Short mmCIF file of C-alpha atoms and ligand atoms in Angstrom, two decimals:
data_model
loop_
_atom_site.label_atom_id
_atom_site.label_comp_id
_atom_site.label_asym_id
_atom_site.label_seq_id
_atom_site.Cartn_x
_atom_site.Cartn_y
_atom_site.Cartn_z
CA UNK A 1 -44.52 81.94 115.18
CA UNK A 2 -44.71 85.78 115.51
CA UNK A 3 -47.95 86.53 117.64
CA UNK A 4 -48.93 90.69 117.20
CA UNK A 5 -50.54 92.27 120.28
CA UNK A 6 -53.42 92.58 117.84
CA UNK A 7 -54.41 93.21 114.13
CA UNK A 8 -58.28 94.53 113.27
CA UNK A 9 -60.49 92.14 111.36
CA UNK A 10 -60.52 93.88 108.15
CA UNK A 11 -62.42 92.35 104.77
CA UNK A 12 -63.97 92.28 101.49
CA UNK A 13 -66.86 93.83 103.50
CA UNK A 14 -65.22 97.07 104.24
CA UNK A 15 -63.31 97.60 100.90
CA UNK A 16 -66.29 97.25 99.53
CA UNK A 17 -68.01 100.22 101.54
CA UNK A 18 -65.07 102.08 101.21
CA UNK A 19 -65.45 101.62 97.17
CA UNK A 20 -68.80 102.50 97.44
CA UNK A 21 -68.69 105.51 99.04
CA UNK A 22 -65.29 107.01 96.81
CA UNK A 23 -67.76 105.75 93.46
CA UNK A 24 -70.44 108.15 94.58
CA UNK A 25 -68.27 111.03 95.64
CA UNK A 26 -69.74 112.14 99.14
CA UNK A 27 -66.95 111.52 100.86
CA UNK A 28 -67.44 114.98 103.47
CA UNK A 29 -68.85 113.79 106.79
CA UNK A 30 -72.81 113.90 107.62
CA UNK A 31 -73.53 112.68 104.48
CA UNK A 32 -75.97 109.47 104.12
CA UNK A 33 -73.61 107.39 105.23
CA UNK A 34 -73.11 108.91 108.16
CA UNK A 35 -76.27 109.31 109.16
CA UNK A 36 -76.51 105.72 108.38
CA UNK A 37 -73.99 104.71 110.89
CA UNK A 38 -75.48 106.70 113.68
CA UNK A 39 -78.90 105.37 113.40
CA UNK A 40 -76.73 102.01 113.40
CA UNK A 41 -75.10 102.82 116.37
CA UNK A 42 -78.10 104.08 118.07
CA UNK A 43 -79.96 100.89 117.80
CA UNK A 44 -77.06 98.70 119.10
CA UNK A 45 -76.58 100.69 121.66
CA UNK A 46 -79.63 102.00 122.75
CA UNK A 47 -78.98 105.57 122.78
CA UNK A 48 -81.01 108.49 122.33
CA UNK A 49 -78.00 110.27 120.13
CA UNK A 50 -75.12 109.31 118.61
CA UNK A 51 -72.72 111.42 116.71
CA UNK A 52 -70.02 110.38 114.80
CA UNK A 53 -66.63 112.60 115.46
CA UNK A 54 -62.90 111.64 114.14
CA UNK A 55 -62.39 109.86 117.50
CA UNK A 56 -63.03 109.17 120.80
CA UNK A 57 -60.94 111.95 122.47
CA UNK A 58 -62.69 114.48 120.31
CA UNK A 59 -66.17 112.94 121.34
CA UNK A 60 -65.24 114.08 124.98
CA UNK A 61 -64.26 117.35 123.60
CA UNK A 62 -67.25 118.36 121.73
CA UNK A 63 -69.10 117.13 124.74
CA UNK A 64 -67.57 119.83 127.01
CA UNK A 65 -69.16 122.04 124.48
CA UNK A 66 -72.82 121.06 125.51
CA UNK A 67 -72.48 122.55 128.43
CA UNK A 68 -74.04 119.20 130.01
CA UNK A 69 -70.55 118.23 130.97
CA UNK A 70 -70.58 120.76 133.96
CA UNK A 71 -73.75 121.01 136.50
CA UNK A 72 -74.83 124.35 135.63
CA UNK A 73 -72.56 125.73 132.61
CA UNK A 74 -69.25 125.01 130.88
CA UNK A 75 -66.01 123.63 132.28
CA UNK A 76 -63.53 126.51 132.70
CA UNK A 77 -61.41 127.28 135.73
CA UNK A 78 -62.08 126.16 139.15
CA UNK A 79 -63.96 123.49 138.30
CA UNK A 80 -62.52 119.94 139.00
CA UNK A 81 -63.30 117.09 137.61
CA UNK A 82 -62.87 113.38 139.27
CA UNK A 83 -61.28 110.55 136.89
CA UNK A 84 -59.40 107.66 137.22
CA UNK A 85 -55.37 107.98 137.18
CA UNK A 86 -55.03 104.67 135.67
CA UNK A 87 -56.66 105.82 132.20
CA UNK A 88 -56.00 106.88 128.71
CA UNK A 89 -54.42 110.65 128.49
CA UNK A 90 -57.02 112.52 126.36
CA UNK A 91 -59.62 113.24 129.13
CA UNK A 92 -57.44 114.45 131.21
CA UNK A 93 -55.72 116.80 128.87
CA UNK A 94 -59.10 118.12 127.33
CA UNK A 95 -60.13 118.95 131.08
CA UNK A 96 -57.12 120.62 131.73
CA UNK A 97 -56.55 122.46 128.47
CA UNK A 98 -59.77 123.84 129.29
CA UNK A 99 -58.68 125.56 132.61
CA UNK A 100 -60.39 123.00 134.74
CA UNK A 101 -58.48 120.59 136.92
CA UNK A 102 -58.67 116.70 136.92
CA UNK A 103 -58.72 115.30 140.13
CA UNK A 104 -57.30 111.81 140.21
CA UNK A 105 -58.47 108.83 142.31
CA UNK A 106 -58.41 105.30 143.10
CA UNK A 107 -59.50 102.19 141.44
CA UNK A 108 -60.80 99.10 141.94
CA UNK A 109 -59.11 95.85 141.91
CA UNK A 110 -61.93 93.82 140.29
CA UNK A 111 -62.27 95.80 137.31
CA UNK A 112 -59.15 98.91 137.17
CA UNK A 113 -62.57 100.84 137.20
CA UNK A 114 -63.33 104.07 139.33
CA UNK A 115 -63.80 103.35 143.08
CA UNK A 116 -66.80 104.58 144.18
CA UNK A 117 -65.57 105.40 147.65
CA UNK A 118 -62.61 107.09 146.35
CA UNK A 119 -64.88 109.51 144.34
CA UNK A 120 -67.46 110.09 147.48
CA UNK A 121 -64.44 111.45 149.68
CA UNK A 122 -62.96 113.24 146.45
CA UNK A 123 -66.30 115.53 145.72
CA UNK A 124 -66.24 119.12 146.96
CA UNK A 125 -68.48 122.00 145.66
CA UNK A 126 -66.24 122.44 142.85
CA UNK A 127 -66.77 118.99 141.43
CA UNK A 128 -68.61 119.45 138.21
CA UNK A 129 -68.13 116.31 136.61
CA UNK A 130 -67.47 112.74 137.13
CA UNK A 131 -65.54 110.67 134.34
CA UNK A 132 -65.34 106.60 134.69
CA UNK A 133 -63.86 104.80 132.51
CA UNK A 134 -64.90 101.44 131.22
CA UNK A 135 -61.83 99.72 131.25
CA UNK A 136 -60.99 96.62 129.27
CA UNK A 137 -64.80 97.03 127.97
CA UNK A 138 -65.62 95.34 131.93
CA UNK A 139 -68.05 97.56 133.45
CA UNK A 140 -66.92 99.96 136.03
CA UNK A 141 -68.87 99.91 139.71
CA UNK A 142 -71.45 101.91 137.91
CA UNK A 143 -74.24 101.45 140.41
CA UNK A 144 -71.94 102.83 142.86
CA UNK A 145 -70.67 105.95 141.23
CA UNK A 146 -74.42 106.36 140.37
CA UNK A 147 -75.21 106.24 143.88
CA UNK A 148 -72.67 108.58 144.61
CA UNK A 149 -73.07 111.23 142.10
CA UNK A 150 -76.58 110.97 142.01
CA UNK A 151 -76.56 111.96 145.84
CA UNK A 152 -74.26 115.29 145.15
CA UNK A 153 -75.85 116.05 141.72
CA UNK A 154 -72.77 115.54 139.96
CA UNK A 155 -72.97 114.28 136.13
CA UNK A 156 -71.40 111.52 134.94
CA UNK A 157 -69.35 111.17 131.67
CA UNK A 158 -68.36 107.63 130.44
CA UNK A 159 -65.31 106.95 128.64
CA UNK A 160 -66.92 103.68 126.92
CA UNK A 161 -63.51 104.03 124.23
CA UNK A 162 -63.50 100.31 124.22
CA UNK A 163 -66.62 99.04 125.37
CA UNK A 164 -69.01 98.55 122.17
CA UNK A 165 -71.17 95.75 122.75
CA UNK A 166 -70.40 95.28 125.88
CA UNK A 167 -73.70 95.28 128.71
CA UNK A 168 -74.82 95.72 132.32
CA UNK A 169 -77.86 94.23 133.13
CA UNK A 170 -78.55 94.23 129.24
CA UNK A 171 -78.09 97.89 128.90
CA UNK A 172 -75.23 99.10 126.48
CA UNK A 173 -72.40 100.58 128.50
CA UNK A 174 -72.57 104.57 127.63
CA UNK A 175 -75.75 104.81 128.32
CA UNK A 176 -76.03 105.42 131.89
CA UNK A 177 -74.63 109.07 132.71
CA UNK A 178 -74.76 111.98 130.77
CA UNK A 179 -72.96 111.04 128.03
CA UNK A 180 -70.10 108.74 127.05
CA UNK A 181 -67.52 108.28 124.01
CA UNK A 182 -66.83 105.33 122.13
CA UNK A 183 -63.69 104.94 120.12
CA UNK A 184 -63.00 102.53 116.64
CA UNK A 185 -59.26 103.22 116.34
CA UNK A 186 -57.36 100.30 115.03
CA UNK A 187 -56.83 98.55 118.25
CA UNK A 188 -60.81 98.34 119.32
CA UNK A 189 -63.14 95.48 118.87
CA UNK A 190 -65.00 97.49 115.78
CA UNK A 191 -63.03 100.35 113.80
CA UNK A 192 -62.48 102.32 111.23
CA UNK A 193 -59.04 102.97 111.25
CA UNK A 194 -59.49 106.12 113.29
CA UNK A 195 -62.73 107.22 114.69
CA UNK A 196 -65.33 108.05 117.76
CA UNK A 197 -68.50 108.38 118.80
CA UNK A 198 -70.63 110.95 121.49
CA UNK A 199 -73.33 109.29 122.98
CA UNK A 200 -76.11 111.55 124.73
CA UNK A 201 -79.76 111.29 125.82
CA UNK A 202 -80.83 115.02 126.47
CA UNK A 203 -82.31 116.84 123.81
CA UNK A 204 -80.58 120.21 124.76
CA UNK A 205 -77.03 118.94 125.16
CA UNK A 206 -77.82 116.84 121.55
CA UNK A 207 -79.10 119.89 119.98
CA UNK A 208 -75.49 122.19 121.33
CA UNK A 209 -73.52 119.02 120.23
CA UNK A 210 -74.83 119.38 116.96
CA UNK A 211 -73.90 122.58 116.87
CA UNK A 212 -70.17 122.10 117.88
CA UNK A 213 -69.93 119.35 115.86
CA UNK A 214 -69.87 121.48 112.65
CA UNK A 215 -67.95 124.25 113.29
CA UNK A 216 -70.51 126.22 115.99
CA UNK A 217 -72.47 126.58 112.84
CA UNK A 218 -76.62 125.51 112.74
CA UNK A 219 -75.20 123.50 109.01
CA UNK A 220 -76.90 120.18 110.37
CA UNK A 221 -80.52 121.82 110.27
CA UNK A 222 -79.02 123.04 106.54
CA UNK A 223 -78.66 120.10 105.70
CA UNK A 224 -82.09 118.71 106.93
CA UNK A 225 -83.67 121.11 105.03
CA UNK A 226 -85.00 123.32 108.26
CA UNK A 227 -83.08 126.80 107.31
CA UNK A 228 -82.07 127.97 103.68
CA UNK A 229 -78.31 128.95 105.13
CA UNK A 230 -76.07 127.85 108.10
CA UNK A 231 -74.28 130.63 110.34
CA UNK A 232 -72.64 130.56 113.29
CA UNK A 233 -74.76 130.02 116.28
CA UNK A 234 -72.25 128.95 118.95
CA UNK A 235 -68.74 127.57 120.19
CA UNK A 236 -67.26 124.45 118.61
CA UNK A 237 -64.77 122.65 116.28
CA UNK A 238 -64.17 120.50 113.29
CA UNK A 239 -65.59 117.11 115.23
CA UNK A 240 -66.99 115.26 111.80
CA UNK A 241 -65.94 111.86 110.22
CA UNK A 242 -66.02 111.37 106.69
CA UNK A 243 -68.60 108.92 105.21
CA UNK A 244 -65.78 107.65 103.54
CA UNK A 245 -64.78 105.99 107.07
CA UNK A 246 -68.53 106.30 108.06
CA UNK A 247 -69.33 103.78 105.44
CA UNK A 248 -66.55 101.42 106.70
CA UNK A 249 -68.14 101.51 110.45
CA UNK A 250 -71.53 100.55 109.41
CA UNK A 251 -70.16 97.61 107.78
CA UNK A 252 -68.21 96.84 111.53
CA UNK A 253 -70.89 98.02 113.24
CA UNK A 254 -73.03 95.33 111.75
CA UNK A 255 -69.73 92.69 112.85
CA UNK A 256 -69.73 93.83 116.40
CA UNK A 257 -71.08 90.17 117.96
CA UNK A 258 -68.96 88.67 115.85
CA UNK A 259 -65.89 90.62 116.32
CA UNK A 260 -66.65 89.85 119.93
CA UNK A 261 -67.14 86.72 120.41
CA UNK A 262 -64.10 86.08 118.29
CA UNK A 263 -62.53 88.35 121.37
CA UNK A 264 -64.38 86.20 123.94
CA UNK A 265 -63.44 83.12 123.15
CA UNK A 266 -59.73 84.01 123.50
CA UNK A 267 -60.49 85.90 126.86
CA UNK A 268 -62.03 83.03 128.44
CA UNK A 269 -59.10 80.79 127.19
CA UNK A 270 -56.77 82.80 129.12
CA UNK A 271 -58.62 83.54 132.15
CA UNK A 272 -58.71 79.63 132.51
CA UNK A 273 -55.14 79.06 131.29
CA UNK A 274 -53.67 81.37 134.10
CA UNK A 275 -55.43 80.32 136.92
CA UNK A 276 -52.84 78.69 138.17
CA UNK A 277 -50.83 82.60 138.42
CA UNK A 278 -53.29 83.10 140.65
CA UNK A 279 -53.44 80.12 142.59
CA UNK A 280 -49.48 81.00 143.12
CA UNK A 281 -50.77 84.20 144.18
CA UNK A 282 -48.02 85.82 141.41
CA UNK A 283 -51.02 87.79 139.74
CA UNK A 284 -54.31 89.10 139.83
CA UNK A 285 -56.77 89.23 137.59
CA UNK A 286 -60.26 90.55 136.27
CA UNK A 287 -63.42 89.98 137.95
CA UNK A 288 -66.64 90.47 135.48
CA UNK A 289 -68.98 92.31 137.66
CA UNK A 290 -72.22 90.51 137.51
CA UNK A 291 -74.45 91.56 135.08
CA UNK A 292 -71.85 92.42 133.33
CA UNK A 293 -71.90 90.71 129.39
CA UNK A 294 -68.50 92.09 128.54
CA UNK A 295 -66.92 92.83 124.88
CA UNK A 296 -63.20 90.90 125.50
CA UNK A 297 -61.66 93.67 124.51
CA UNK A 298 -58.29 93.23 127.09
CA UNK A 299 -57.54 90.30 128.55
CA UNK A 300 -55.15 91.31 131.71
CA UNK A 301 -53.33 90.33 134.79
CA UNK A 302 -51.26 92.34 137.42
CA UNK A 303 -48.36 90.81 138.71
CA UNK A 304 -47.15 90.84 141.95
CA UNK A 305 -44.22 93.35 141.43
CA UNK A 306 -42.62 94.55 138.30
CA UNK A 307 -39.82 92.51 138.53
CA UNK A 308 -42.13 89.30 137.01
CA UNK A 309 -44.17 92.10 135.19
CA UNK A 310 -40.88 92.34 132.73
CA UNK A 311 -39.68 88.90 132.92
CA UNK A 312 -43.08 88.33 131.69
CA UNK A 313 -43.56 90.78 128.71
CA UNK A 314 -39.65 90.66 127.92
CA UNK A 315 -39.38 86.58 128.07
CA UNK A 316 -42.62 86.63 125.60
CA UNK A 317 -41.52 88.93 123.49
CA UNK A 318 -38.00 86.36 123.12
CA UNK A 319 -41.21 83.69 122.04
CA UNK A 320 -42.49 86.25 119.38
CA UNK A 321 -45.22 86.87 121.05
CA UNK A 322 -46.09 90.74 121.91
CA UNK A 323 -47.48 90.94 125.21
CA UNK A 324 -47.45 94.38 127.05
CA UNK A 325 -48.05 96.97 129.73
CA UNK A 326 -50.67 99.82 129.40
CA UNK A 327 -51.26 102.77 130.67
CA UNK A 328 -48.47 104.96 133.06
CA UNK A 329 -49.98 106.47 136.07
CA UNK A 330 -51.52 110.06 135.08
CA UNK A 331 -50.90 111.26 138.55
CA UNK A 332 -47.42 110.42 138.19
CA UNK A 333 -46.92 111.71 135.10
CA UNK A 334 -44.84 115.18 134.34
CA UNK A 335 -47.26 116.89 132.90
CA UNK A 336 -49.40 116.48 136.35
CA UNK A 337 -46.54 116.98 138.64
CA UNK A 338 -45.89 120.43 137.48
CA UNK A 339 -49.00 120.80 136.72
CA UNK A 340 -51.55 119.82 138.70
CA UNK A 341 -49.05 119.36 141.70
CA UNK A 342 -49.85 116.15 142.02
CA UNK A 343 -46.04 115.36 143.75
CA UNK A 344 -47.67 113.75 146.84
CA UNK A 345 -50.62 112.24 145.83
CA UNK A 346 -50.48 108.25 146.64
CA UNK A 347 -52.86 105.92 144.80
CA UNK A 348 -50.92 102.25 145.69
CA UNK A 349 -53.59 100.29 143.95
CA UNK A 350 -53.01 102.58 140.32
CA UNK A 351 -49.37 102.68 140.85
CA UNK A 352 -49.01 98.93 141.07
CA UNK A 353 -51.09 98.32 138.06
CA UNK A 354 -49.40 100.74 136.40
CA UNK A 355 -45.76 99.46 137.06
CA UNK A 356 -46.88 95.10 136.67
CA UNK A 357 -49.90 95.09 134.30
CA UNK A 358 -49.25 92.98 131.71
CA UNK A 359 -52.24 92.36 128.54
CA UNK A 360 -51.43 89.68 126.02
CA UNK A 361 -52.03 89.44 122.32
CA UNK A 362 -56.22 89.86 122.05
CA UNK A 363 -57.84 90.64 119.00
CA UNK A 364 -60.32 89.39 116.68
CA UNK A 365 -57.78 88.02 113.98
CA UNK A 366 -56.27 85.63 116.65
CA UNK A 367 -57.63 82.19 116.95
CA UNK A 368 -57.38 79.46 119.57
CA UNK A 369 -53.92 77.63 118.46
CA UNK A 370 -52.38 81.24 118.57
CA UNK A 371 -54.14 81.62 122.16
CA UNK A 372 -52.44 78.31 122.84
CA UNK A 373 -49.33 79.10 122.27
CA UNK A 374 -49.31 81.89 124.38
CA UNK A 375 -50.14 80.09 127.10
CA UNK A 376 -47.86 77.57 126.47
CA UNK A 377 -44.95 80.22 126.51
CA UNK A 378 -46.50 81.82 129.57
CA UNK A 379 -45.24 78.67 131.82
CA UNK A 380 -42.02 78.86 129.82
CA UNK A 381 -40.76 82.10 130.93
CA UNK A 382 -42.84 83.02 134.35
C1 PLP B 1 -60.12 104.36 127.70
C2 PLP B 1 -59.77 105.16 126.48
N1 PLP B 1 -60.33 106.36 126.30
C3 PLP B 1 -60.06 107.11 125.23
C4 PLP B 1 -59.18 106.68 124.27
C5 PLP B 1 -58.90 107.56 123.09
O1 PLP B 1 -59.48 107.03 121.93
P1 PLP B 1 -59.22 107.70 120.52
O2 PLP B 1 -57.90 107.24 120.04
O3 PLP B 1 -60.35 107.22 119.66
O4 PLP B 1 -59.27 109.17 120.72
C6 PLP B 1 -58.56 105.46 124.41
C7 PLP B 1 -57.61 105.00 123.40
O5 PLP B 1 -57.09 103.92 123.38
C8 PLP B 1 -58.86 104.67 125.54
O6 PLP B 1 -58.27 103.47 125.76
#
């Protein structure tokens, strides 16, 4: 049996919003649909704003155009900006390609999330902005870096790429900093194939994202009927989804509990089926904060050296079954190191997960006998 890493749960529902919206021809973005999807998103998530952009990396970037993404102004250079190493390359790169430098720290074991001590010993007057990331859709030590930032009066940006429907105390991840980004590419829990959300509760940064989302142009108060032409009124890009791909997140959207808990279930089966990794002390593993209702969305382990990271991932992939690593190191990445001179920074903790993390097959189109049989071939090769 060949077991994918993971395959999106994709129906008659969504060709049939996809049909819908080619029959009646709106197919540009902030059409009905659109606005259709947002409200959607708003309610599941609780946020004040939600825009729809092409994907999660450009949510961050038409963020940095509110201006709410630096204490005080826009990002430009001399400002840092605090993340995790251990993450996804797009924040990084849309900090740096806007002059500012990312400063990379430390994680924590529980979650791979930002540690909160790390950051405090990190911030210096230039820190403008704090990104966390919500890895694995597990909620990062937010009450920490809240703590923390909240102290220094520095903002804080969530990347919640792959945390849709997942909670902290009952409130939707995203919706504690300034503003966060949610991502439905192919691989998430909910998708559209390729596609993003920004997040935000202030008026003022809503009303400059609305702005850069079309262009820098005031077309979305065009389009509501407030103005009888658009112009350009500030800085921004091309940051819109079509409703064609609108009209097939609404129809997710409305799937997201049970896209999870089709997620869940498999996450829970192996968390119990690898205890015994543990036990052997060969791995570690995720602990849920409390509070925490997470979304499944990566079910991972780190092993204890890379040696039975590979023997792992390669002897799985001999069963069919794709298992693999994630992220490499930003910090130790060549961009950085020429960069960002980032030669003799040492983050153990990131480096280690980086080298032995190993994530196996999770999505909502597996079921339990496939979950099975992963474990089964886990004891086989380890
Ligand atoms: C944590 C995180 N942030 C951001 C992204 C980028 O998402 P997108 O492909 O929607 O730009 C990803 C992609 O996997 C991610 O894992």
């Amino acid at each position: 049996m060949q077991i994918p890493f993971g395959q999106p749960s994709l129906g008659a529902r969504e060709a049939r919003a996809l049909m819908r919206a080619l029959r009646n021809g709106r197919v540009v973005g902030n059409g009905v649909l659109s606005l259709k999807a947002q409200a959607h998103l708003r309610e599941l998530t609780g946020a004040r704003h939600a825009l729809l952009t092409p994907n999660a990396t450009q949510a961050f970037e038409l963020f940095l155009h509110t201006g709410a993404g630096a204490a005080g102004g826009f990002l430009g250079p001399g400002d840092e900006v605090i993340l995790p190493s251990f993450s996804y390359v797009s924040m990084a790169n849309a900090i740096a390609a806007r002059g500012a430098t990312p400063v990379f720290v430390e994680i924590e074991r529980e979650t791979l999330g930002l540690d909160p001590v790390a950051v405090a010993s990190a911030i210096t007057e230039r820190t403008k902005l704090v990104l966390t990331v919500h890895y694995g859709g597990m909620a990062c030590d937010l009450d920490g870096l809240l703590a923390v930032c909240g102290e220094r009066g520095v903002p804080i940006f969530e990347d919640a790429a792959q945390a849709i429907g997942s909670t902290l105390r009952g409130q939707h991840l995203g919706t504690f900093g300034a503003g966060a980004c949610l991502s439905f590419h192919a691989t998430k829990n909910v998708t559209c194939g390729e596609g993003g959300a920004l997040l935000l509760d202030d008026e003022g940064a809503m009303r400059m994202a609305e702005i850069a989302h079309e262009k820098g142009t005031n077309r979305s108060a065009f389009l509501r009927g407030e103005i009888d032409k658009y112009t350009w009124v500030g800085t921004g890009g091309s940051y819109v989804l079509s409703d064609l791909l609108a009209g097939m997140l609404d129809v997710q959207l409305e799937r997201t509990a049970e896209l999870n808990a089709r997620r869940l279930e498999i996450w829970d089966l192996y968390q119990a089926g690898t205890q015994w990794l543990e036990d052997a002390g060969s791995v570690f593993r995720c602990v849920p904060r409390t509070g925490c209702d997470h979304n499944g969305h990566i079910w991972w382990m780190v092993a204890q050296d890379q040696a039975l990271a590979d023997r792992i991932i390669d002897g799985l992939r001999g069963e069919g079954i794709q298992a693999t690593f994630h992220y490499q190191a930003l910090h130790a990445s060549p961009f950085a190191r020429q960069h960002l001179g980032t030669d003799g920074l040492d983050l153990p903790l990131t480096t280690q997960v980086s080298d032995c993390i190993v994530r196996l097959p999770l999505s909502s189109s597996m079921n339990r006998k496939k979950a099975e049989t992963v474990m089964r071939a886990l004891k086989k090769v380890v």
